[in-house]
Each structure stands twice: as structure tokens, then as C-alpha cells.
Coordinates of C-alpha atoms and ligand atoms in Angstrom, one line a residue:
M133 CA 53.5 38.6 42.1
R134 CA 54.0 36.3 44.9
F135 CA 57.6 35.2 45.9
S136 CA 56.4 31.7 46.5
Q137 CA 55.4 31.3 42.9
L138 CA 58.2 33.2 41.2
L139 CA 61.5 31.7 39.9
I140 CA 63.9 33.5 42.2
P141 CA 66.5 30.9 43.0
T142 CA 68.7 32.8 45.5
L143 CA 72.0 31.3 46.6
K144 CA 73.6 31.5 50.1
E145 CA 77.2 31.4 48.9
D146 CA 79.1 33.4 46.2
P147 CA 79.3 31.2 43.1
S148 CA 83.0 30.4 42.5
E149 CA 82.9 31.2 38.8
A150 CA 82.1 34.8 39.4
E151 CA 84.9 37.4 39.7
V152 CA 83.2 40.7 39.8
I153 CA 80.5 41.8 42.2
S154 CA 77.7 42.3 39.6
H155 CA 78.2 38.8 38.3
K156 CA 78.2 37.3 41.8
L157 CA 75.1 39.2 42.9
L158 CA 73.2 38.6 39.7
L159 CA 73.7 34.8 40.2
R160 CA 73.2 34.9 44.0
A161 CA 70.1 37.0 43.8
G162 CA 68.5 34.7 41.2
Y163 CA 68.5 37.3 38.3
I164 CA 70.3 35.2 35.8
R165 CA 71.5 31.7 35.1
K166 CA 74.3 30.6 32.8
L167 CA 73.6 28.4 29.8
T168 CA 77.1 28.3 28.3
S169 CA 80.1 30.5 28.3
G170 CA 78.9 34.1 27.8
S171 CA 75.2 33.1 27.4
Y172 CA 72.7 33.7 30.2
T173 CA 69.0 33.1 30.7
Y174 CA 67.4 36.2 32.2
L175 CA 65.1 35.0 35.0
P176 CA 62.0 37.1 36.0
L177 CA 63.9 39.6 38.1
G178 CA 66.7 39.9 35.6
L179 CA 64.4 40.4 32.7
A180 CA 62.3 42.9 34.6
A181 CA 65.4 45.1 35.2
I182 CA 66.4 44.8 31.6
R183 CA 62.9 45.9 30.5
K184 CA 63.2 48.9 32.7
V185 CA 66.4 50.0 31.0
E186 CA 64.9 49.3 27.6
Q187 CA 61.9 51.5 28.5
I188 CA 64.0 54.4 29.5
V189 CA 66.1 54.0 26.3
R190 CA 62.9 53.9 24.2
E191 CA 61.4 57.0 25.7
E192 CA 64.5 59.0 25.3
M193 CA 65.3 57.8 21.8
N194 CA 61.7 58.5 20.7
L195 CA 61.9 61.9 22.3
A196 CA 65.0 62.7 20.3
G197 CA 63.2 61.9 17.1
A198 CA 64.4 58.3 16.5
Q199 CA 62.1 55.6 15.3
E200 CA 62.1 52.0 16.5
I201 CA 62.5 49.1 14.0
L202 CA 63.6 45.5 14.4
M203 CA 66.0 44.0 11.9
P204 CA 66.8 40.3 11.4
M205 CA 69.6 38.9 13.6
V206 CA 70.7 36.6 10.8
Q207 CA 72.6 38.5 8.2
P208 CA 73.7 37.5 4.7
A209 CA 77.4 37.5 4.0
D210 CA 76.9 39.4 0.7
L211 CA 76.3 42.7 2.6
W212 CA 79.4 42.2 4.7
Q213 CA 81.4 41.5 1.6
E214 CA 80.1 44.7 0.1
S215 CA 81.3 46.7 3.1
G216 CA 84.6 44.8 3.2
R217 CA 84.0 43.7 6.8
W218 CA 83.5 40.0 6.0
Q219 CA 87.3 39.8 5.6
V220 CA 88.3 42.1 8.4
Y221 CA 85.9 41.5 11.3
G222 CA 87.7 38.4 12.5
K223 CA 86.6 35.7 14.8
E224 CA 84.1 37.7 16.8
L225 CA 81.8 37.3 13.9
L226 CA 79.9 34.0 14.2
R227 CA 79.6 32.7 10.7
F228 CA 77.6 29.8 9.4
Q229 CA 76.0 28.4 6.2
D230 CA 72.4 27.6 5.5
R231 CA 71.1 24.5 3.7
H232 CA 72.1 25.9 0.4
N233 CA 75.6 26.5 1.5
R234 CA 75.2 30.3 1.5
D235 CA 77.2 32.2 4.1
F236 CA 75.5 34.0 6.9
C237 CA 76.5 35.5 10.2
L238 CA 74.8 36.3 13.5
G239 CA 74.5 40.1 13.8
P240 CA 77.2 41.6 16.1
T241 CA 76.0 45.1 14.9
H242 CA 73.8 46.3 12.0
E243 CA 75.6 49.0 9.9
E244 CA 75.4 46.8 6.8
V245 CA 71.7 45.8 7.2
V246 CA 70.5 49.3 8.0
T247 CA 72.5 50.9 5.2
D248 CA 71.0 48.4 2.8
L249 CA 67.6 49.3 4.2
A250 CA 68.3 53.0 3.6
R251 CA 69.6 52.6 0.0
M252 CA 66.4 50.6 -0.9
N253 CA 63.9 53.0 0.8
I254 CA 65.2 56.5 1.2
H255 CA 65.7 58.3 -2.1
S256 CA 65.4 62.0 -1.5
Y257 CA 66.9 64.6 0.8
K258 CA 63.2 65.4 1.7
H259 CA 63.2 62.3 3.8
L260 CA 66.3 63.2 5.7
P261 CA 67.4 63.2 8.5
M262 CA 66.3 59.7 9.4
N263 CA 67.2 58.1 12.7
L264 CA 66.4 54.4 13.2
Y265 CA 67.1 52.2 16.2
Q266 CA 66.3 48.8 17.5
I267 CA 66.7 46.9 20.8
Q268 CA 67.9 43.4 20.1
T269 CA 70.0 40.4 21.1
K270 CA 73.5 40.7 19.6
Y271 CA 76.0 37.9 19.1
R272 CA 79.7 38.4 19.4
D273 CA 82.0 35.5 19.7
E274 CA 84.2 37.3 22.3
A275 CA 87.7 36.0 22.9
R276 CA 87.2 36.3 26.6
P277 CA 83.5 36.3 27.6
R278 CA 83.5 37.1 31.3
F279 CA 82.0 39.0 34.2
G280 CA 78.5 37.7 33.6
L281 CA 76.4 40.3 31.7
M282 CA 79.3 42.6 31.4
R283 CA 81.0 40.8 28.5
G284 CA 78.6 38.2 27.1
R285 CA 78.7 36.5 23.8
E286 CA 75.0 37.0 23.5
F287 CA 73.8 40.3 25.0
I288 CA 71.1 42.9 24.5
M289 CA 72.0 46.1 22.7
K290 CA 70.2 49.2 21.6
D291 CA 71.7 50.1 18.3
G292 CA 70.8 53.2 16.4
Y293 CA 71.8 54.6 13.0
S294 CA 71.2 58.0 11.5
F295 CA 71.2 59.3 8.0
D296 CA 71.7 62.9 7.2
A297 CA 72.0 64.9 4.0
T298 CA 74.8 67.2 5.2
D299 CA 77.7 67.2 7.5
Q300 CA 76.2 69.9 9.7
G301 CA 73.0 67.9 9.8
A302 CA 74.9 64.8 10.9
E303 CA 76.7 66.8 13.6
L304 CA 73.4 68.1 14.9
T305 CA 72.0 64.5 15.1
Y306 CA 75.2 63.5 16.9
E307 CA 74.7 66.2 19.5
K308 CA 71.0 65.2 19.9
M309 CA 72.1 61.6 20.6
K310 CA 74.7 62.8 23.0
T311 CA 72.1 64.7 24.9
A312 CA 69.7 61.7 24.9
Y313 CA 72.5 59.5 26.2
H314 CA 73.1 61.8 29.1
R315 CA 69.4 61.7 29.9
I316 CA 69.3 57.9 29.7
F317 CA 72.2 57.2 32.0
N318 CA 71.1 59.9 34.4
R319 CA 67.7 58.3 34.6
C320 CA 69.2 54.9 35.1
G321 CA 70.8 56.3 38.3
L322 CA 74.4 55.9 37.1
S323 CA 77.4 58.0 37.8
F324 CA 79.1 58.2 34.4
R325 CA 81.3 60.4 32.2
A326 CA 81.2 60.9 28.4
V327 CA 84.8 60.6 27.2
D328 CA 86.5 61.2 23.9
A329 CA 87.0 57.9 22.3
D330 CA 89.1 56.5 19.6
S331 CA 87.4 56.7 16.2
G332 CA 89.9 54.5 14.4
S333 CA 90.8 55.5 10.9
I334 CA 88.0 58.1 10.6
G335 CA 89.6 60.6 12.9
G336 CA 88.3 63.7 14.5
S337 CA 86.6 63.9 17.8
F338 CA 83.3 62.5 16.7
S339 CA 83.2 59.5 19.0
H340 CA 82.2 59.5 22.6
E341 CA 82.0 56.6 25.0
F342 CA 79.8 56.7 28.0
M343 CA 81.7 55.3 30.9
V344 CA 80.2 54.2 34.2
L345 CA 82.9 54.9 36.8
A346 CA 83.7 51.6 38.6
E347 CA 86.8 49.9 39.9
T348 CA 86.0 46.8 37.9
G349 CA 85.8 48.6 34.6
E350 CA 87.8 47.1 31.8
D351 CA 88.6 50.5 30.3
T352 CA 91.0 53.1 31.6
I353 CA 89.9 56.6 31.3
V354 CA 92.0 59.8 31.7
V355 CA 90.2 62.6 33.4
C356 CA 91.4 66.1 34.1
P357 CA 90.3 67.2 37.6
S358 CA 90.5 70.9 36.6
C359 CA 88.9 71.2 33.2
S360 CA 86.4 69.2 31.2
Y361 CA 88.9 67.0 29.5
A362 CA 88.1 63.3 29.7
A363 CA 89.2 60.6 27.2
N364 CA 89.6 56.9 26.9
M365 CA 93.2 55.8 27.4
E366 CA 93.2 54.6 23.8
K367 CA 92.7 58.2 22.7
A368 CA 94.0 60.3 25.5
T369 CA 96.8 62.9 24.9
C370 CA 98.9 65.0 27.3
Q371 CA 101.6 67.5 27.3
M372 CA 105.0 66.3 26.2
S373 CA 107.0 65.5 29.4
S374 CA 110.5 65.5 28.0
A375 CA 112.5 68.7 28.1
S376 CA 114.0 69.9 24.8
D377 CA 116.3 72.6 26.0
A378 CA 119.4 73.2 23.9
I379 CA 121.7 70.6 25.1
T380 CA 125.1 69.7 23.6
L381 CA 124.8 66.5 21.8
K382 CA 127.6 64.2 23.0
E383 CA 129.6 61.5 21.2
I384 CA 128.2 58.1 21.2
E385 CA 129.8 55.8 23.7
K386 CA 129.6 52.0 23.7
V387 CA 129.3 50.4 27.1
E388 CA 129.4 46.8 28.2
T389 CA 126.1 45.7 30.0
P390 CA 126.7 42.0 30.6
G391 CA 123.5 40.1 31.0
K392 CA 121.5 43.4 31.5
R393 CA 118.4 43.2 29.4
K394 CA 115.5 44.7 31.2
V395 CA 115.0 48.5 31.3
Q396 CA 115.2 48.8 35.0
V397 CA 118.2 46.5 35.3
V398 CA 120.1 48.5 32.6
C399 CA 119.2 51.8 34.2
D400 CA 120.4 50.6 37.6
F401 CA 123.6 49.3 36.2
L402 CA 124.3 52.5 34.2
N403 CA 123.0 54.7 37.1
I404 CA 120.5 56.5 34.9
K405 CA 116.7 57.1 35.1
A406 CA 114.4 55.1 32.9
S407 CA 113.4 58.4 31.3
E408 CA 117.0 58.7 30.0
L409 CA 116.7 55.5 28.0
V410 CA 114.9 54.7 24.8
K411 CA 113.6 51.1 24.6
T412 CA 113.2 49.2 21.4
L413 CA 110.2 46.9 21.2
V414 CA 109.5 44.5 18.4
Y415 CA 106.1 43.9 17.0
V416 CA 104.8 41.6 14.3
V417 CA 102.4 43.5 12.1
K418 CA 100.6 41.2 9.8
D419 CA 103.7 39.4 8.4
E420 CA 106.1 42.3 8.9
V421 CA 108.4 42.7 11.9
I422 CA 108.8 46.3 13.0
A423 CA 110.6 48.1 15.8
V424 CA 108.9 50.6 18.1
L425 CA 110.9 53.1 20.1
L426 CA 109.8 54.9 23.2
R427 CA 111.1 56.3 26.5
G428 CA 112.1 53.7 29.0
D429 CA 109.3 54.6 31.5
H430 CA 106.6 54.9 28.9
E431 CA 104.3 52.2 27.6
V432 CA 102.9 51.6 24.1
E433 CA 99.2 52.2 23.6
D434 CA 98.3 49.5 21.1
I435 CA 95.3 51.4 19.6
K436 CA 97.4 54.5 18.9
L437 CA 100.1 52.4 17.4
A438 CA 97.6 50.5 15.2
N439 CA 96.1 53.8 14.1
I440 CA 99.4 55.3 12.9
L441 CA 100.2 52.1 11.1
G442 CA 96.7 52.2 9.5
I443 CA 95.8 48.7 10.7
S444 CA 93.5 47.0 13.3
D445 CA 95.2 46.2 16.6
E446 CA 94.1 42.6 16.0
D447 CA 96.7 42.5 13.3
M448 CA 99.6 43.2 15.5
R449 CA 101.3 41.6 18.5
L450 CA 104.6 41.7 20.3
A451 CA 107.3 39.4 18.7
D452 CA 108.7 36.6 20.7
D453 CA 112.4 36.1 21.4
K454 CA 113.0 33.9 18.4
E455 CA 111.1 36.2 16.0
I456 CA 113.2 39.1 17.3
F457 CA 116.5 37.3 16.8
D458 CA 115.5 36.0 13.3
A459 CA 114.5 39.5 12.2
T460 CA 117.4 41.5 13.7
G461 CA 120.2 39.0 14.5
T462 CA 120.3 40.4 18.0
P463 CA 119.0 38.8 21.2
S464 CA 116.1 40.7 22.8
G465 CA 117.3 43.2 25.4
Y466 CA 120.1 44.6 23.4
L467 CA 118.2 46.0 20.5
G468 CA 118.5 49.7 19.4
P469 CA 117.6 51.8 16.5
I470 CA 121.0 52.4 15.0
G471 CA 121.6 50.2 12.0
L472 CA 118.4 48.2 12.4
K473 CA 117.1 47.1 9.0
I474 CA 113.4 47.0 9.8
R475 CA 110.7 49.8 9.9
L476 CA 111.2 52.0 12.9
V477 CA 108.2 53.7 14.6
A478 CA 109.2 56.3 17.2
D479 CA 107.0 57.8 19.9
Q480 CA 106.9 61.6 19.4
E481 CA 108.7 62.2 22.7
V482 CA 111.8 60.4 21.5
A483 CA 112.5 63.4 19.3
S484 CA 112.7 65.8 22.3
M485 CA 115.1 63.6 24.2
S486 CA 118.9 63.9 23.9
N487 CA 121.9 61.8 24.8
F488 CA 119.9 58.8 25.7
V489 CA 120.8 55.1 26.1
V490 CA 119.7 52.4 23.6
G491 CA 120.7 48.8 22.9
A492 CA 123.8 48.4 20.7
N493 CA 122.4 45.6 18.6
E494 CA 125.1 43.4 20.0
K495 CA 124.7 41.0 22.9
N496 CA 125.8 42.5 26.3
F497 CA 126.3 46.1 24.9
H498 CA 124.4 49.4 25.0
L499 CA 125.1 52.8 23.6
R500 CA 125.1 56.1 25.5
N501 CA 124.5 59.6 24.0
V502 CA 122.3 58.6 21.2
N503 CA 120.2 61.2 19.5
M504 CA 117.3 60.8 17.1
N505 CA 117.7 62.4 13.6
R506 CA 121.5 62.6 14.2
D507 CA 122.1 58.9 14.7
F508 CA 119.0 57.3 13.2
T509 CA 115.8 58.4 11.5
P510 CA 112.5 56.7 12.2
T511 CA 110.2 55.6 9.4
I512 CA 107.2 57.1 11.3
S513 CA 106.9 59.2 14.4
G514 CA 103.8 60.1 16.4
D515 CA 101.9 59.8 19.6
I516 CA 101.9 56.1 20.4
R517 CA 102.2 56.0 24.2
K518 CA 99.9 55.6 27.1
V519 CA 99.2 58.7 29.3
T520 CA 100.2 58.2 32.9
S521 CA 99.0 59.9 36.1
R522 CA 102.3 61.9 36.1
D523 CA 101.3 63.6 32.9
R524 CA 99.7 66.9 32.5
C525 CA 96.5 68.0 30.7
L526 CA 97.1 69.4 27.2
A527 CA 94.3 71.9 27.7
C528 CA 95.0 73.3 31.1
G529 CA 98.2 71.8 32.5
S530 CA 96.8 70.1 35.6
E531 CA 98.0 66.7 36.5
L532 CA 95.8 64.0 34.9
E533 CA 93.9 61.3 36.8
L534 CA 93.4 57.7 35.6
T535 CA 90.3 55.9 36.6
K536 CA 88.4 52.7 35.5
G537 CA 85.2 52.8 33.5
I538 CA 82.6 50.4 32.1
E539 CA 81.6 51.3 28.6
V540 CA 77.8 51.4 28.5
G541 CA 77.3 53.4 25.4
H542 CA 79.2 54.6 22.3
I543 CA 78.2 57.2 19.8
F544 CA 80.1 57.6 16.6
K545 CA 79.9 59.9 13.5
L546 CA 80.5 57.4 10.8
G547 CA 80.5 59.8 7.8
T548 CA 80.1 58.0 4.5
K549 CA 82.2 54.9 5.3
Y550 CA 79.2 52.5 4.8
S551 CA 77.1 54.5 2.4
T552 CA 80.0 54.8 0.0
A553 CA 80.9 51.1 0.3
L554 CA 77.3 50.0 -0.2
K555 CA 76.5 52.8 -2.7
A556 CA 73.7 54.0 -0.5
T557 CA 72.8 57.4 -2.0
F558 CA 69.9 59.9 -2.2
L559 CA 69.1 62.8 -4.5
D560 CA 70.1 66.1 -2.9
D561 CA 68.3 69.4 -3.4
Q562 CA 70.3 69.9 -6.6
G563 CA 69.3 66.5 -7.9
A564 CA 72.7 65.1 -7.4
E565 CA 73.3 61.5 -6.1
T566 CA 75.0 61.8 -2.8
P567 CA 76.0 59.3 -0.2
F568 CA 74.2 59.4 3.2
I569 CA 76.2 60.9 6.1
M570 CA 75.7 58.3 8.8
G571 CA 76.1 58.0 12.6
C572 CA 75.8 55.0 14.8
Y573 CA 74.8 54.9 18.5
G574 CA 75.0 51.8 20.8
I575 CA 73.9 51.1 24.3
G576 CA 74.7 47.9 26.1
V577 CA 71.3 47.4 27.7
S578 CA 72.2 44.2 29.6
R579 CA 75.6 45.6 30.5
V580 CA 73.8 48.7 32.0
V581 CA 72.1 46.4 34.6
A582 CA 75.5 44.9 35.5
A583 CA 77.1 48.3 35.7
A584 CA 74.4 49.6 37.9
I585 CA 75.0 46.8 40.4
E586 CA 78.8 47.5 40.3
Q587 CA 77.9 51.0 41.5
H588 CA 75.0 50.2 43.8
H589 CA 75.5 47.4 46.3
D590 CA 76.8 46.6 49.8
K591 CA 78.0 43.5 51.5
D592 CA 74.4 42.2 51.8
G593 CA 73.4 42.6 48.2
I594 CA 72.1 44.8 45.4
K595 CA 70.8 48.3 45.9
F596 CA 69.0 48.9 42.7
P597 CA 68.4 52.5 41.6
V598 CA 64.6 52.9 41.8
A599 CA 64.2 53.6 38.0
I600 CA 65.6 50.3 36.9
A601 CA 64.7 48.0 39.8
P602 CA 62.7 45.0 38.7
V603 CA 59.9 46.1 41.0
K604 CA 59.7 49.0 43.4
V605 CA 58.4 47.3 46.6
L606 CA 58.8 44.0 48.4
V607 CA 56.2 43.3 51.1
L608 CA 57.4 40.9 53.7
N609 CA 54.7 38.8 55.4
L610 CA 56.8 37.7 58.4
S611 CA 54.2 35.2 59.8
P612 CA 52.2 33.6 57.0
K613 CA 50.6 31.4 59.6
D614 CA 49.2 34.4 61.5
L615 CA 45.9 35.3 60.1
E616 CA 45.9 39.0 61.2
I617 CA 49.4 39.7 59.9
S618 CA 48.7 37.8 56.6
Q619 CA 45.5 39.8 56.0
A620 CA 47.3 43.1 56.6
A621 CA 50.2 42.1 54.3
E622 CA 47.7 41.0 51.6
E623 CA 45.8 44.2 51.9
I624 CA 49.0 46.4 51.5
Y625 CA 50.0 44.2 48.5
E626 CA 46.6 44.7 46.9
N627 CA 46.5 48.4 47.6
L628 CA 50.0 48.9 46.0
R629 CA 48.8 47.0 43.0
K630 CA 45.8 49.2 42.7
E631 CA 48.1 52.2 42.7
N632 CA 50.1 50.6 39.9
I633 CA 53.1 50.3 42.1
E634 CA 55.1 47.2 41.1
V635 CA 55.3 44.9 44.1
I636 CA 56.3 41.4 45.1
L637 CA 54.7 39.8 48.2
D638 CA 57.0 37.5 50.1
D639 CA 54.4 35.0 51.2
R640 CA 56.9 32.1 51.6
D641 CA 56.7 29.9 54.6
E642 CA 60.3 30.8 55.6
R643 CA 61.9 32.2 58.7
P644 CA 62.1 36.0 59.0
G645 CA 65.9 35.9 58.8
I646 CA 65.7 34.3 55.4
K647 CA 63.2 36.8 54.2
F648 CA 65.3 39.7 55.4
N649 CA 68.4 38.3 53.9
D650 CA 66.8 37.7 50.5
A651 CA 65.2 41.2 50.6
D652 CA 68.7 42.8 51.0
L653 CA 70.2 40.4 48.4
I654 CA 67.7 41.1 45.6
G655 CA 67.9 44.8 46.3
I656 CA 64.3 46.0 45.8
P657 CA 64.3 49.7 46.7
F658 CA 61.5 49.7 49.3
R659 CA 60.8 46.9 51.8
I660 CA 57.6 46.9 53.7
T661 CA 57.6 44.6 56.8
V662 CA 54.4 43.3 58.4
G663 CA 55.3 41.4 61.5
K664 CA 55.2 41.5 65.3
S665 CA 54.9 45.3 65.6
F666 CA 51.7 45.0 63.6
S667 CA 50.2 42.6 66.2
K668 CA 51.4 44.8 69.0
D669 CA 50.6 48.3 68.0
G670 CA 49.3 48.1 64.4
T671 CA 52.4 49.6 62.8
I672 CA 54.3 48.7 59.7
E673 CA 57.9 49.3 58.9
V674 CA 59.0 50.7 55.5
R675 CA 62.8 50.5 54.8
R676 CA 64.7 52.2 52.0
R677 CA 67.4 49.8 50.7
S678 CA 69.7 52.6 49.4
D679 CA 70.4 54.1 52.8
G680 CA 68.7 51.8 55.3
E681 CA 66.4 54.6 56.5
T682 CA 63.3 53.2 58.1
F683 CA 59.8 54.7 58.6
T684 CA 57.3 53.3 61.1
L685 CA 53.8 53.9 59.7
S686 CA 50.1 53.0 60.1
P687 CA 48.7 50.8 57.3
A688 CA 46.6 53.7 56.2
D689 CA 49.7 55.9 55.6
T690 CA 51.9 53.2 54.1
I691 CA 50.7 53.4 50.5
S692 CA 50.9 57.1 50.1
T693 CA 54.2 57.4 51.9
V694 CA 55.8 54.7 49.7
A695 CA 54.3 56.3 46.6
D696 CA 55.8 59.6 47.6
L697 CA 59.2 58.1 48.3
I698 CA 59.2 56.4 44.9
K699 CA 58.2 59.6 43.1
K700 CA 61.0 61.5 44.9
A701 CA 63.6 58.9 44.0
M702 CA 62.7 59.0 40.3
A703 CA 62.5 62.8 40.1
Ligands
ATP888 P1 83.9 46.8 24.2 O1 85.1 47.7 23.9 O2 83.5 46.7 25.6 O3 84.1 45.4 23.5 P2 82.6 47.7 21.8 O4 83.4 48.9 21.5 O5 82.9 46.4 21.1 O6 82.7 47.4 23.4 P3 80.2 48.7 20.6 O7 80.4 47.9 19.3 O8 80.3 50.1 20.6 O9 81.1 48.0 21.7 O10 78.8 48.2 21.2 C1 77.9 49.1 21.8 C2 77.7 48.8 23.3 O11 77.4 47.4 23.5 C3 79.0 49.0 24.1 O12 79.1 50.3 24.5 C4 78.7 48.1 25.3 O13 78.0 48.8 26.3 C5 77.9 47.0 24.7 N1 78.7 45.7 24.5 C6 79.6 45.5 23.6 N2 80.1 44.3 23.7 C7 79.4 43.7 24.7 C8 79.4 42.4 25.2 N3 80.3 41.4 24.8 N4 78.6 42.1 26.3 C9 77.7 43.0 26.7 N5 77.7 44.3 26.2 C10 78.5 44.6 25.2
MG889 MG1 84.0 44.7 21.6

């Protein structure tokens, strides 16, 4: 491939619409172009990088015993009605009608379609386990498409689904997929962690997310530096931090707190720590207004709260001041649990606190020395708060660390959720009709490319890991008008091709400075320069993009040296 003929529209400046580095570099280096919000065209380099990731995914999935299929992207509503998700999936599901006014959607995921496939075609335990996957464009009408390939509305996903006859079998399949995922992300050159993830209403620890560690990640992950514990913030637990020593419970005391509404302001005024106050937040859950209690210095983790309420976090939000006043008769800032006539959800740590401060349900007043179970009883109590970096690991007691991660993969033991809903059964070895035990396994293929750039770049551009770089070598012909140099560059280019080493020849009639800059920007792992030194002493320079190391070689040694360097980098 010749640079002069390829569509690689590099840009000098950072595009203003891009916030994160991978988005900036993918645009600047001519890998992608935006069509509309969250939809991108993959240009030759972008598509080549995606194909590399796909190939690694394919090899590892096949090795783990999965089979590739390709399901339709357009899915009939009937199946989603059968699973019950037509009503609950919300606005991310792009729905439309065909010419006969029948409802359809663009597939954001394929549990329904694959379960339908299984119920029609797998009838006996003898055909189990079965593990099917596809690599396909998915559509999700994301509320906030952003960061380029990181959160698109249209993006490429590998989605896999397994069917097992027994629970043990399903767990074995799950473990196989976990191993395959470790291999895939290692081969992609990513630094990542598998973390315990929220598995919604299903429970158990049968969900892991694969997180690429990067500042720009949208997820917060909690990691123990001393043991193997790692979890998504949505799921993370920690030791209780409140002391529950036998303390004398004091009499409630009403105190005037004129105009003091915010936690810190109330605490300063009363000269107490935020950990000695219990705040009362108000949420609207579907159509109901509820109160949520937690220690003043803690924050609600919405997913945990949604889980103990048995709803989706999309169905709840913080109430506004008017809704708070209408539901409680008290202006926000002075709310407390005593005498409140709405459902009360308390974080588990409130139970171990004593003699704390709460709002008095009266403007300008708070109460001191309040105690749960003596003065009020919550409707529900449980772990609903976010872990902080001051908290300690439940397993080993070390102080936990919080870091940011980009979710590139997610594996999930589904159980019989979909097979029961869609009546997808097989005959077990006793001849009994049994629902399949399912698992599902996703990888954000296009997101992997963005995540790799977040981890591998410098101020000049991308530094692609060798395994997923669009091509391995870029040959720069620094003087296309010089016959000798051009011939040497052409020869190296041809010899690399003969060795099946993917290469682009920069044959453009441009200044060397432009070629060097573009080479750094597009981030091809090895750059071979044929220029003045070749005319002078017949040498060629090979430069490794990852660390800038250069090698001065004769043309005869160049090909084998580069081949060796590539081999080493991929080992
Ligand atoms: P997120 O929490 O980031 O929205 P998700 O939990 O909705 O992800 P899954 O349904 O598990 O994601 O999808 C499988 C994989 O697809 C994810 O691990 C992620 O890598 C990728 N993915 C999900 N949504 C997007 C998107 N909008 N753009 C690009 N990749 C995505
Ligand atoms: Mg999502």
C-alpha cells in the first residue's frame, strides 16, 4: 500500500469536538471520520486496526470451543415482548416499523435472537454445551454518545452466548470464557484488570468486567493493593467504618440551625464531623417518593440502591426541591427520618452509628442524639453506599484504592432468565424438559482500539501495540525525486511484502518533516527511513515507535531485523 494512494486524511490541529486523547488521535491520524453523533466511518487505517482485534478475538474464541455465526441486526419486537425487555429496555433501543406496521428494533445485543435460535434447533442434552458468537455492528441510542469510538451509538461488538445443561457446566464455560478474555486482552497489548461486576437482580459473583486502566475511563474501579480483590464501584464492598462500641444512647435534643441546609454547613455550625450526621436524601422511584439515609460523608451508589429496591437505576432519580416539599411538607435541608411518612431506605452503616444528627423535619431545625431502631425504623436497610479510598478491604483489611477503567469486555452467567422467558428447553438425560443455562460474553471491539490508544500514545501521536497496529511497518522514502533513494525504498517495501510483513510506503512528494510527523501521529510500530544516510554510506534507519529506539542497518539486514523485532514484540 502506498501512502499517496491511501485515504489517510491527517490533521495538523486537534479537532475541537474531541475531549479524550483517543478521539483526538483517531481523528487527527485519519483513522475515523464522524457521520453523525456517535456514528463513525472507519477509514483504511481504522478498519485495519479493528480487523486485527477481531482476528485475535476469533482465534481465542475458536480455541475456547465457541463457533462463529452471524445473526440479523434487525430484530422483531415479538421476541423482545416475550422476554419482557420491549417494555423495560428504554430509549437506548432504537425501534421502528416496517411497511406492514410491524414493530422492530436495531439489535443492541442478541440474547432474544440467540435464545430463539437455540429453542428451535437444540433439542437434546447431547448437543450441549453450545457456545455461539458473532462479531457485528450494534446499535444503541446512547443518551450521551461521546469520546469517539469509546461510546458510539453504532459500534462493533463481539457478543457470545453459551448454552449448558447443568449449572456446573455453565460455570465451567464461564471460566473458559474468562481465560479466553485474559488471553485476548493480553494479546491486544492492554494493561487491564478483571473486576467483580454488578449482576443486577441475578446476584452472585458471576459477572466480571474487563477494565483497561486509564485516566479517561468512565468507570471507577476499587482495587485492593494487597490481595486480589477488585470490583466495579457499582458492586464494591468494604469493611464497615463506623464503630459500634457500647455507647450510652442520649436523649434527643432539638437545635436551631437557621439557614443551615448543606451537610458541611450544618456540621461546621454544630461543630461535629460529617461522620456524626445522617443525611436524608429524597428519590423519585417510578412514581413513588422515598427517603434514603446515609452517613454525612458517604455517597449513594445508585446501582446498589436500585438493586435493593429491585428496580433499574433508570427508574429512579433525585427529587427536586418542590417534589421534596410536596411529599414531606419540609423544605430540603431540614429533612430527617423521624416521623417521615414515606418509605425509608437506610444504608447499613447507619445502624452502627449512635447519637447522630438529623434534620428535624422543620425549617431551621435539626435533632441531635438520634439513634436508629430507637427513634425510627427503616423500611429497608442494606449496603447502598459508594466505597471510598479511606475504606478498607473486606477480605484483607488493607486500604482500598480507586482507579478509573474503560470497560472493554463483560462476561455474565445469565442462568435461565432468557430460556425460561422464551421457553427455550432441551431434553435432559432423564428425558425431562429443562431450560438451557445460559451465559453471555461481550467485547467492545471498536472500543478496544480506542482504549489501546488511551494507554499507548505520546505528545506526537499513537503508539499502537504491534498486535493490533493497522500495519507493522511504515517505510519513508525521504526523497522521491532521488532515483537511488527511491529504488532502495521500493526494494525494501517489496521485500517486506514478500515476507508477508504488512507495510505502507510513504511515497508522497512531501517534505521529510511532514513525513516524520505523520509517521509519529499514525503510530505504526516500526518506521524505516531511506534518506541522506543511504546516499552517504548506504545505511538505513529503523525506529521503534514504542520507545524511540533506533537501529542503523544495511539494506540486506533490514528485513530480517525488522521481522525479528516484530516477532519479539508479539511473543
Ligand atoms: P457501558 O456500561 O460502557 O455502557 P454496557 O454494560 O452497556 O457498557 P455490554 O452490554 O456489556 O456493555 O456490552 C459489551 C461491551 O460492548 C462492553 O463491555 C463495551 O466494551 C462495549 N460497548 C458497550 N456500549 C458501547 C458503546 N456505546 N460504544 C462502544 N462500545 C460499547
Ligand atoms: Mg451501556
